[in-house]
mmCIF file of C-alpha atoms and ligand atoms in Angstrom:
data_model
loop_
_atom_site.group_PDB
_atom_site.id
_atom_site.type_symbol
_atom_site.label_atom_id
_atom_site.label_comp_id
_atom_site.label_asym_id
_atom_site.label_seq_id
_atom_site.Cartn_x
_atom_site.Cartn_y
_atom_site.Cartn_z
ATOM 1 C CA UNK A 1 91.028 122.648 123.891
ATOM 2 C CA UNK A 2 89.139 119.907 125.725
ATOM 3 C CA UNK A 3 90.929 117.964 128.470
ATOM 4 C CA UNK A 4 91.759 114.274 128.705
ATOM 5 C CA UNK A 5 90.292 112.152 131.530
ATOM 6 C CA UNK A 6 92.083 112.383 134.912
ATOM 7 C CA UNK A 7 93.408 108.790 134.708
ATOM 8 C CA UNK A 8 94.874 109.207 131.197
ATOM 9 C CA UNK A 9 98.491 109.418 132.442
ATOM 10 C CA UNK A 10 98.006 106.267 134.572
ATOM 11 C CA UNK A 11 96.771 104.383 131.524
ATOM 12 C CA UNK A 12 99.158 105.743 128.895
ATOM 13 C CA UNK A 13 102.067 107.408 130.751
ATOM 14 C CA UNK A 14 104.693 108.119 131.716
ATOM 15 C CA UNK A 15 105.843 109.127 128.210
ATOM 16 C CA UNK A 16 104.356 109.302 124.713
ATOM 17 C CA UNK A 17 106.268 108.892 121.465
ATOM 18 C CA UNK A 18 104.806 111.016 118.653
ATOM 19 C CA UNK A 19 106.085 110.131 115.189
ATOM 20 C CA UNK A 20 105.450 113.338 113.296
ATOM 21 C CA UNK A 21 105.098 115.488 116.411
ATOM 22 C CA UNK A 22 106.509 118.844 115.346
ATOM 23 C CA UNK A 23 103.519 120.642 113.822
ATOM 24 C CA UNK A 24 99.822 120.464 112.923
ATOM 25 C CA UNK A 25 97.972 117.431 114.270
ATOM 26 C CA UNK A 26 101.171 116.018 115.818
ATOM 27 C CA UNK A 27 101.851 119.218 117.770
ATOM 28 C CA UNK A 28 98.198 119.234 118.884
ATOM 29 C CA UNK A 29 98.607 115.685 120.226
ATOM 30 C CA UNK A 30 101.749 116.851 122.032
ATOM 31 C CA UNK A 31 99.946 119.818 123.580
ATOM 32 C CA UNK A 32 97.004 117.706 124.802
ATOM 33 C CA UNK A 33 99.210 114.950 126.225
ATOM 34 C CA UNK A 34 101.539 117.400 127.972
ATOM 35 C CA UNK A 35 98.495 119.068 129.558
ATOM 36 C CA UNK A 36 97.587 115.611 130.929
ATOM 37 C CA UNK A 37 101.089 115.344 132.466
ATOM 38 C CA UNK A 38 102.819 112.995 130.009
ATOM 39 C CA UNK A 39 106.468 113.451 129.091
ATOM 40 C CA UNK A 40 107.056 113.436 125.350
ATOM 41 C CA UNK A 41 109.439 112.306 122.648
ATOM 42 C CA UNK A 42 108.775 114.127 119.379
ATOM 43 C CA UNK A 43 110.074 112.820 116.051
ATOM 44 C CA UNK A 44 110.226 114.764 112.761
ATOM 45 C CA UNK A 45 112.733 115.878 110.109
ATOM 46 C CA UNK A 46 112.830 119.631 110.695
ATOM 47 C CA UNK A 47 115.009 120.451 113.718
ATOM 48 C CA UNK A 48 113.681 124.006 113.850
ATOM 49 C CA UNK A 49 110.011 122.986 114.018
ATOM 50 C CA UNK A 50 110.847 120.338 116.639
ATOM 51 C CA UNK A 51 112.699 122.877 118.783
ATOM 52 C CA UNK A 52 109.908 125.464 118.550
ATOM 53 C CA UNK A 53 107.180 122.979 119.501
ATOM 54 C CA UNK A 54 109.250 121.390 122.288
ATOM 55 C CA UNK A 55 110.152 124.788 123.785
ATOM 56 C CA UNK A 56 106.522 125.978 123.748
ATOM 57 C CA UNK A 57 105.325 122.783 125.456
ATOM 58 C CA UNK A 58 108.051 122.854 128.122
ATOM 59 C CA UNK A 59 107.144 126.480 128.874
ATOM 60 C CA UNK A 60 103.380 125.828 129.113
ATOM 61 C CA UNK A 61 103.335 122.452 130.863
ATOM 62 C CA UNK A 62 106.754 121.849 132.480
ATOM 63 C CA UNK A 63 106.969 118.263 131.193
ATOM 64 C CA UNK A 64 110.130 116.688 129.768
ATOM 65 C CA UNK A 65 110.210 116.928 125.960
ATOM 66 C CA UNK A 66 112.843 115.003 124.020
ATOM 67 C CA UNK A 67 113.369 115.575 120.281
ATOM 68 C CA UNK A 68 114.600 113.084 117.702
ATOM 69 C CA UNK A 69 115.384 114.378 114.227
ATOM 70 C CA UNK A 70 114.697 111.435 111.919
ATOM 71 C CA UNK A 71 113.338 110.728 108.443
ATOM 72 C CA UNK A 72 110.829 107.914 108.906
ATOM 73 C CA UNK A 73 111.356 106.766 105.298
ATOM 74 C CA UNK A 74 114.960 105.684 105.998
ATOM 75 C CA UNK A 75 115.896 102.193 104.845
ATOM 76 C CA UNK A 76 117.090 101.241 108.361
ATOM 77 C CA UNK A 77 113.834 102.332 110.042
ATOM 78 C CA UNK A 78 113.252 98.948 111.677
ATOM 79 C CA UNK A 79 116.562 99.136 113.561
ATOM 80 C CA UNK A 80 115.985 102.808 114.498
ATOM 81 C CA UNK A 81 112.466 101.987 115.739
ATOM 82 C CA UNK A 82 113.949 99.251 117.939
ATOM 83 C CA UNK A 83 116.537 101.639 119.430
ATOM 84 C CA UNK A 84 114.016 104.444 120.027
ATOM 85 C CA UNK A 85 111.419 102.205 121.673
ATOM 86 C CA UNK A 86 114.028 100.441 123.863
ATOM 87 C CA UNK A 87 115.449 103.752 125.146
ATOM 88 C CA UNK A 88 112.301 104.904 127.006
ATOM 89 C CA UNK A 89 109.204 103.686 128.808
ATOM 90 C CA UNK A 90 106.473 104.551 126.292
ATOM 91 C CA UNK A 91 102.899 104.041 127.412
ATOM 92 C CA UNK A 92 101.595 105.581 124.191
ATOM 93 C CA UNK A 93 102.848 105.686 120.614
ATOM 94 C CA UNK A 94 101.170 107.918 118.041
ATOM 95 C CA UNK A 95 102.057 107.355 114.398
ATOM 96 C CA UNK A 96 100.921 110.644 112.857
ATOM 97 C CA UNK A 97 103.369 111.459 110.013
ATOM 98 C CA UNK A 98 102.107 110.518 106.585
ATOM 99 C CA UNK A 99 100.399 113.174 104.474
ATOM 100 C CA UNK A 100 100.882 113.379 100.741
ATOM 101 C CA UNK A 101 102.837 116.345 99.438
ATOM 102 C CA UNK A 102 101.896 117.064 95.877
ATOM 103 C CA UNK A 103 99.553 114.861 93.897
ATOM 104 C CA UNK A 104 99.540 113.593 90.321
ATOM 105 C CA UNK A 105 98.766 110.674 88.073
ATOM 106 C CA UNK A 106 100.683 107.558 89.172
ATOM 107 C CA UNK A 107 102.686 107.297 85.933
ATOM 108 C CA UNK A 108 103.430 111.022 85.803
ATOM 109 C CA UNK A 109 105.448 110.789 89.028
ATOM 110 C CA UNK A 110 108.735 108.972 89.671
ATOM 111 C CA UNK A 111 108.177 105.517 91.167
ATOM 112 C CA UNK A 112 110.085 106.672 94.241
ATOM 113 C CA UNK A 113 107.218 109.050 95.110
ATOM 114 C CA UNK A 114 104.928 106.053 95.610
ATOM 115 C CA UNK A 115 107.620 103.944 97.274
ATOM 116 C CA UNK A 116 108.276 106.766 99.722
ATOM 117 C CA UNK A 117 104.622 106.689 100.774
ATOM 118 C CA UNK A 118 104.908 102.937 101.283
ATOM 119 C CA UNK A 119 107.965 103.471 103.496
ATOM 120 C CA UNK A 120 106.229 106.271 105.451
ATOM 121 C CA UNK A 121 102.742 104.775 105.819
ATOM 122 C CA UNK A 122 103.386 101.025 105.737
ATOM 123 C CA UNK A 123 106.986 100.075 106.631
ATOM 124 C CA UNK A 124 107.582 102.576 109.444
ATOM 125 C CA UNK A 125 104.195 102.003 111.175
ATOM 126 C CA UNK A 126 104.925 98.259 111.088
ATOM 127 C CA UNK A 127 108.367 98.811 112.629
ATOM 128 C CA UNK A 128 107.112 101.047 115.468
ATOM 129 C CA UNK A 129 104.014 98.894 116.053
ATOM 130 C CA UNK A 130 106.083 95.709 116.332
ATOM 131 C CA UNK A 131 108.680 97.088 118.729
ATOM 132 C CA UNK A 132 106.278 99.321 120.657
ATOM 133 C CA UNK A 133 103.463 96.820 121.145
ATOM 134 C CA UNK A 134 105.879 94.098 122.268
ATOM 135 C CA UNK A 135 107.093 96.384 125.079
ATOM 136 C CA UNK A 136 103.514 97.365 126.010
ATOM 137 C CA UNK A 137 102.307 93.760 126.013
ATOM 138 C CA UNK A 138 105.037 92.788 128.449
ATOM 139 C CA UNK A 139 103.829 95.588 130.793
ATOM 140 C CA UNK A 140 100.164 94.710 130.300
ATOM 141 C CA UNK A 141 99.116 98.223 129.317
ATOM 142 C CA UNK A 142 99.612 100.969 126.722
ATOM 143 C CA UNK A 143 98.217 102.362 123.495
ATOM 144 C CA UNK A 144 99.009 102.762 119.800
ATOM 145 C CA UNK A 145 97.164 105.409 117.796
ATOM 146 C CA UNK A 146 97.725 105.490 114.029
ATOM 147 C CA UNK A 147 96.511 108.498 112.030
ATOM 148 C CA UNK A 148 95.018 107.634 108.654
ATOM 149 C CA UNK A 149 92.870 109.476 106.142
ATOM 150 C CA UNK A 150 89.453 109.267 104.487
ATOM 151 C CA UNK A 151 91.568 108.723 101.343
ATOM 152 C CA UNK A 152 92.185 105.232 102.733
ATOM 153 C CA UNK A 153 88.503 104.320 102.386
ATOM 154 C CA UNK A 154 88.594 103.755 98.629
ATOM 155 C CA UNK A 155 90.903 104.020 95.603
ATOM 156 C CA UNK A 156 91.325 107.457 94.050
ATOM 157 C CA UNK A 157 92.943 108.914 90.967
ATOM 158 C CA UNK A 158 95.731 111.472 91.582
ATOM 159 C CA UNK A 159 96.481 109.927 95.000
ATOM 160 C CA UNK A 160 96.450 106.215 94.088
ATOM 161 C CA UNK A 161 99.495 105.194 96.137
ATOM 162 C CA UNK A 162 98.690 107.586 99.009
ATOM 163 C CA UNK A 163 95.143 106.217 99.306
ATOM 164 C CA UNK A 164 96.431 102.638 99.224
ATOM 165 C CA UNK A 165 99.025 103.374 101.924
ATOM 166 C CA UNK A 166 96.425 105.030 104.186
ATOM 167 C CA UNK A 167 94.133 102.019 103.675
ATOM 168 C CA UNK A 168 96.994 99.809 104.890
ATOM 169 C CA UNK A 169 97.065 101.728 108.191
ATOM 170 C CA UNK A 170 93.317 101.270 108.780
ATOM 171 C CA UNK A 171 93.434 97.541 108.128
ATOM 172 C CA UNK A 172 96.626 97.108 110.177
ATOM 173 C CA UNK A 173 95.021 98.769 113.210
ATOM 174 C CA UNK A 174 91.903 96.582 112.917
ATOM 175 C CA UNK A 175 93.956 93.406 113.144
ATOM 176 C CA UNK A 176 96.221 94.685 115.908
ATOM 177 C CA UNK A 177 93.220 95.871 117.954
ATOM 178 C CA UNK A 178 91.851 92.318 117.823
ATOM 179 C CA UNK A 179 95.192 90.757 118.784
ATOM 180 C CA UNK A 180 96.240 93.096 121.614
ATOM 181 C CA UNK A 181 92.933 93.770 123.429
ATOM 182 C CA UNK A 182 93.364 90.690 125.662
ATOM 183 C CA UNK A 183 96.740 92.060 126.836
ATOM 184 C CA UNK A 184 95.301 95.398 127.983
ATOM 185 C CA UNK A 185 96.913 97.267 125.069
ATOM 186 C CA UNK A 186 94.684 99.612 123.033
ATOM 187 C CA UNK A 187 95.138 100.014 119.283
ATOM 188 C CA UNK A 188 93.030 102.494 117.311
ATOM 189 C CA UNK A 189 93.282 104.079 113.887
ATOM 190 C CA UNK A 190 92.073 107.707 113.867
ATOM 191 C CA UNK A 191 90.868 108.606 110.383
ATOM 192 C CA UNK A 192 91.217 112.300 109.588
ATOM 193 C CA UNK A 193 89.313 114.288 107.024
ATOM 194 C CA UNK A 194 90.543 117.583 105.560
ATOM 195 C CA UNK A 195 92.336 119.245 108.491
ATOM 196 C CA UNK A 196 94.029 122.616 108.771
ATOM 197 C CA UNK A 197 97.764 121.837 109.129
ATOM 198 C CA UNK A 198 100.913 123.634 107.936
ATOM 199 C CA UNK A 199 101.672 120.662 105.666
ATOM 200 C CA UNK A 200 98.281 120.878 103.973
ATOM 201 C CA UNK A 201 98.658 124.620 103.473
ATOM 202 C CA UNK A 202 102.076 124.012 101.867
ATOM 203 C CA UNK A 203 100.839 121.167 99.662
ATOM 204 C CA UNK A 204 99.124 123.374 97.097
ATOM 205 C CA UNK A 205 95.630 122.347 98.101
ATOM 206 C CA UNK A 206 92.991 124.594 96.612
ATOM 207 C CA UNK A 207 90.560 126.452 98.882
ATOM 208 C CA UNK A 208 87.046 125.382 97.979
ATOM 209 C CA UNK A 209 84.022 127.385 98.997
ATOM 210 C CA UNK A 210 81.938 125.554 101.561
ATOM 211 C CA UNK A 211 84.731 123.083 102.407
ATOM 212 C CA UNK A 212 85.978 124.004 105.867
ATOM 213 C CA UNK A 213 89.030 122.095 107.128
ATOM 214 C CA UNK A 214 88.770 120.598 110.615
ATOM 215 C CA UNK A 215 90.757 122.161 113.451
ATOM 216 C CA UNK A 216 93.903 120.088 114.231
ATOM 217 C CA UNK A 217 93.452 120.460 118.003
ATOM 218 C CA UNK A 218 89.844 119.263 117.927
ATOM 219 C CA UNK A 219 90.834 116.275 115.780
ATOM 220 C CA UNK A 220 93.705 115.309 118.099
ATOM 221 C CA UNK A 221 91.697 115.500 121.325
ATOM 222 C CA UNK A 222 88.726 113.571 119.896
ATOM 223 C CA UNK A 223 91.112 110.928 118.527
ATOM 224 C CA UNK A 224 92.721 110.513 121.991
ATOM 225 C CA UNK A 225 89.228 110.187 123.474
ATOM 226 C CA UNK A 226 88.502 107.402 120.994
ATOM 227 C CA UNK A 227 91.702 105.464 121.774
ATOM 228 C CA UNK A 228 90.770 101.951 122.867
ATOM 229 C CA UNK A 229 87.039 102.401 122.274
ATOM 230 C CA UNK A 230 87.092 100.975 118.740
ATOM 231 C CA UNK A 231 89.585 99.647 116.165
ATOM 232 C CA UNK A 232 88.843 102.621 113.882
ATOM 233 C CA UNK A 233 87.510 106.071 114.724
ATOM 234 C CA UNK A 234 86.376 108.403 111.926
ATOM 235 C CA UNK A 235 86.507 112.157 112.484
ATOM 236 C CA UNK A 236 83.610 112.608 110.038
ATOM 237 C CA UNK A 237 81.343 110.334 112.084
ATOM 238 C CA UNK A 238 79.909 106.886 111.403
ATOM 239 C CA UNK A 239 76.922 108.142 109.354
ATOM 240 C CA UNK A 240 79.171 109.565 106.617
ATOM 241 C CA UNK A 241 81.229 106.391 106.595
ATOM 242 C CA UNK A 242 78.125 104.187 106.324
ATOM 243 C CA UNK A 243 76.879 106.289 103.368
ATOM 244 C CA UNK A 244 80.253 105.849 101.636
ATOM 245 C CA UNK A 245 80.179 102.089 102.236
ATOM 246 C CA UNK A 246 76.670 101.868 100.776
ATOM 247 C CA UNK A 247 77.798 103.323 97.422
ATOM 248 C CA UNK A 248 79.006 100.920 94.704
ATOM 249 C CA UNK A 249 82.808 100.750 94.880
ATOM 250 C CA UNK A 250 83.412 102.087 91.336
ATOM 251 C CA UNK A 251 81.088 105.048 91.990
ATOM 252 C CA UNK A 252 82.948 105.755 95.243
ATOM 253 C CA UNK A 253 86.283 105.746 93.384
ATOM 254 C CA UNK A 254 84.874 108.107 90.739
ATOM 255 C CA UNK A 255 83.642 110.436 93.498
ATOM 256 C CA UNK A 256 86.953 110.296 95.421
ATOM 257 C CA UNK A 257 88.905 110.978 92.208
ATOM 258 C CA UNK A 258 86.702 113.978 91.387
ATOM 259 C CA UNK A 259 87.270 115.291 94.932
ATOM 260 C CA UNK A 260 91.051 114.827 94.617
ATOM 261 C CA UNK A 261 91.020 116.651 91.280
ATOM 262 C CA UNK A 262 88.999 119.494 92.763
ATOM 263 C CA UNK A 263 91.160 119.797 95.905
ATOM 264 C CA UNK A 264 94.391 120.049 93.944
ATOM 265 C CA UNK A 265 93.049 121.902 90.901
ATOM 266 C CA UNK A 266 93.446 118.993 88.449
ATOM 267 C CA UNK A 267 91.364 117.684 85.531
ATOM 268 C CA UNK A 268 88.481 115.581 86.892
ATOM 269 C CA UNK A 269 87.750 113.841 83.565
ATOM 270 C CA UNK A 270 89.457 110.412 83.446
ATOM 271 C CA UNK A 271 89.516 110.518 79.612
ATOM 272 C CA UNK A 272 91.476 113.746 79.391
ATOM 273 C CA UNK A 273 93.416 113.828 82.702
ATOM 274 C CA UNK A 274 97.127 114.289 82.076
ATOM 275 C CA UNK A 275 96.691 114.476 78.272
HETATM 276 N N1 NAP B 1 95.887 117.610 106.972
HETATM 277 C C1 NAP B 1 94.887 116.971 106.357
HETATM 278 O O1 NAP B 1 94.039 117.555 105.671
HETATM 279 C C2 NAP B 1 94.802 115.472 106.511
HETATM 280 C C3 NAP B 1 93.685 114.809 105.967
HETATM 281 C C4 NAP B 1 93.589 113.443 106.118
HETATM 282 C C5 NAP B 1 94.563 112.738 106.801
HETATM 283 N N2 NAP B 1 95.634 113.405 107.313
HETATM 284 C C6 NAP B 1 96.673 112.633 107.999
HETATM 285 O O2 NAP B 1 97.084 113.330 109.164
HETATM 286 C C7 NAP B 1 98.474 113.076 109.408
HETATM 287 C C8 NAP B 1 99.218 114.399 109.613
HETATM 288 O O3 NAP B 1 99.141 115.153 108.422
HETATM 289 P P1 NAP B 1 99.729 116.631 108.272
HETATM 290 O O4 NAP B 1 98.806 117.357 107.372
HETATM 291 O O5 NAP B 1 100.008 117.219 109.593
HETATM 292 O O6 NAP B 1 101.102 116.455 107.457
HETATM 293 P P2 NAP B 1 102.443 115.549 107.594
HETATM 294 O O7 NAP B 1 103.277 115.841 106.421
HETATM 295 O O8 NAP B 1 102.046 114.138 107.807
HETATM 296 O O9 NAP B 1 103.187 116.149 108.864
HETATM 297 C C9 NAP B 1 102.922 115.766 110.171
HETATM 298 C C10 NAP B 1 104.181 115.633 110.974
HETATM 299 O O10 NAP B 1 104.937 114.535 110.457
HETATM 300 C C11 NAP B 1 106.290 114.937 110.207
HETATM 301 N N3 NAP B 1 106.773 114.161 109.060
HETATM 302 C C12 NAP B 1 106.282 114.157 107.804
HETATM 303 N N4 NAP B 1 107.018 113.346 107.019
HETATM 304 C C13 NAP B 1 107.989 112.816 107.817
HETATM 305 C C14 NAP B 1 109.072 111.928 107.597
HETATM 306 N N5 NAP B 1 109.331 111.417 106.379
HETATM 307 N N6 NAP B 1 109.874 111.600 108.628
HETATM 308 C C15 NAP B 1 109.656 112.133 109.856
HETATM 309 N N7 NAP B 1 108.642 112.964 110.135
HETATM 310 C C16 NAP B 1 107.824 113.317 109.122
HETATM 311 C C17 NAP B 1 106.209 116.438 109.971
HETATM 312 O O11 NAP B 1 107.437 117.119 110.238
HETATM 313 P P3 NAP B 1 108.624 117.235 109.121
HETATM 314 O O12 NAP B 1 107.949 117.608 107.837
HETATM 315 O O13 NAP B 1 109.546 118.267 109.668
HETATM 316 O O14 NAP B 1 109.279 115.896 109.068
HETATM 317 C C18 NAP B 1 105.131 116.829 110.973
HETATM 318 O O15 NAP B 1 105.668 116.926 112.278
HETATM 319 C C19 NAP B 1 98.977 112.254 108.217
HETATM 320 O O16 NAP B 1 99.017 110.886 108.569
HETATM 321 C C20 NAP B 1 97.929 112.487 107.142
HETATM 322 O O17 NAP B 1 97.813 111.402 106.238
HETATM 323 C C21 NAP B 1 95.793 114.759 107.182
#
């Protein structure tokens, strides 16, 4: 795994908070940051995964690793975010949790499925950004990295609410980058493409010939490199993003919907889907 610059801990230490830090991309962030000498606080729901990741990092890097078992979709997330941020000196907050688990037509799923994504990808990032950035602004340094998805680039059938919630994260980071730059606080949204994570393997995604998921470690280290360099960093590269932007919006939605159908083995025809 590539290394972070020598002054990374001075800029973003002494401790990083990783929301969704127990496995996959989140654990890769933890590994890279610990190697750079940062202490860590990892948040996730599964105590076992948290303990395994924390123990491995302590063994390899000797940094302090704290674990907080928490569901980020809780109704009192704003108060919990305030308590968590106030308890430690965080120079870096990474909001990584937020994948979709199971896809389907919007009306074929309970409304709570969509509302849960709003809590996970909109409400909780707002809560941690508000509390975290206020503390960083008062110190005149720090960073917030929010992990979004290429799904957030355009609307898509089968993941309508997920795509909308990931779009929220991109647009939120753009505005916050503009507002906080003058205070020495970096805000960047790192936009992932298909990435090999335990969650994705569990989600029922279909393996498609020729479609190779990105390595979680490579994504995490390149995203940390991009922190502060731009409001939004795309793992696929700017050329792919520019090509997507050049397509008419309805054509892009049709393409994204066909991709979603293919990835999860669903019907790609909008006239027969779900019938
Ligand atoms: N993997 C991909 O192909 C892909 C593609 C595009 C974008 N992304 C983005 O990359 C990020 C990471 O995705 P991922 O595939 O690793 O899956 P994920 O389900 O977002 O899991 C990542 C971490 O978040 C934690 N987490 C998930 N839901 C949580 C909740 N409600 N409360 C607290 N912690 C929670 C997980 O632990 P627990 O489950 O134990 O809580 C895990 O540590 C997401 O934002 C996703 O949108 C991923």
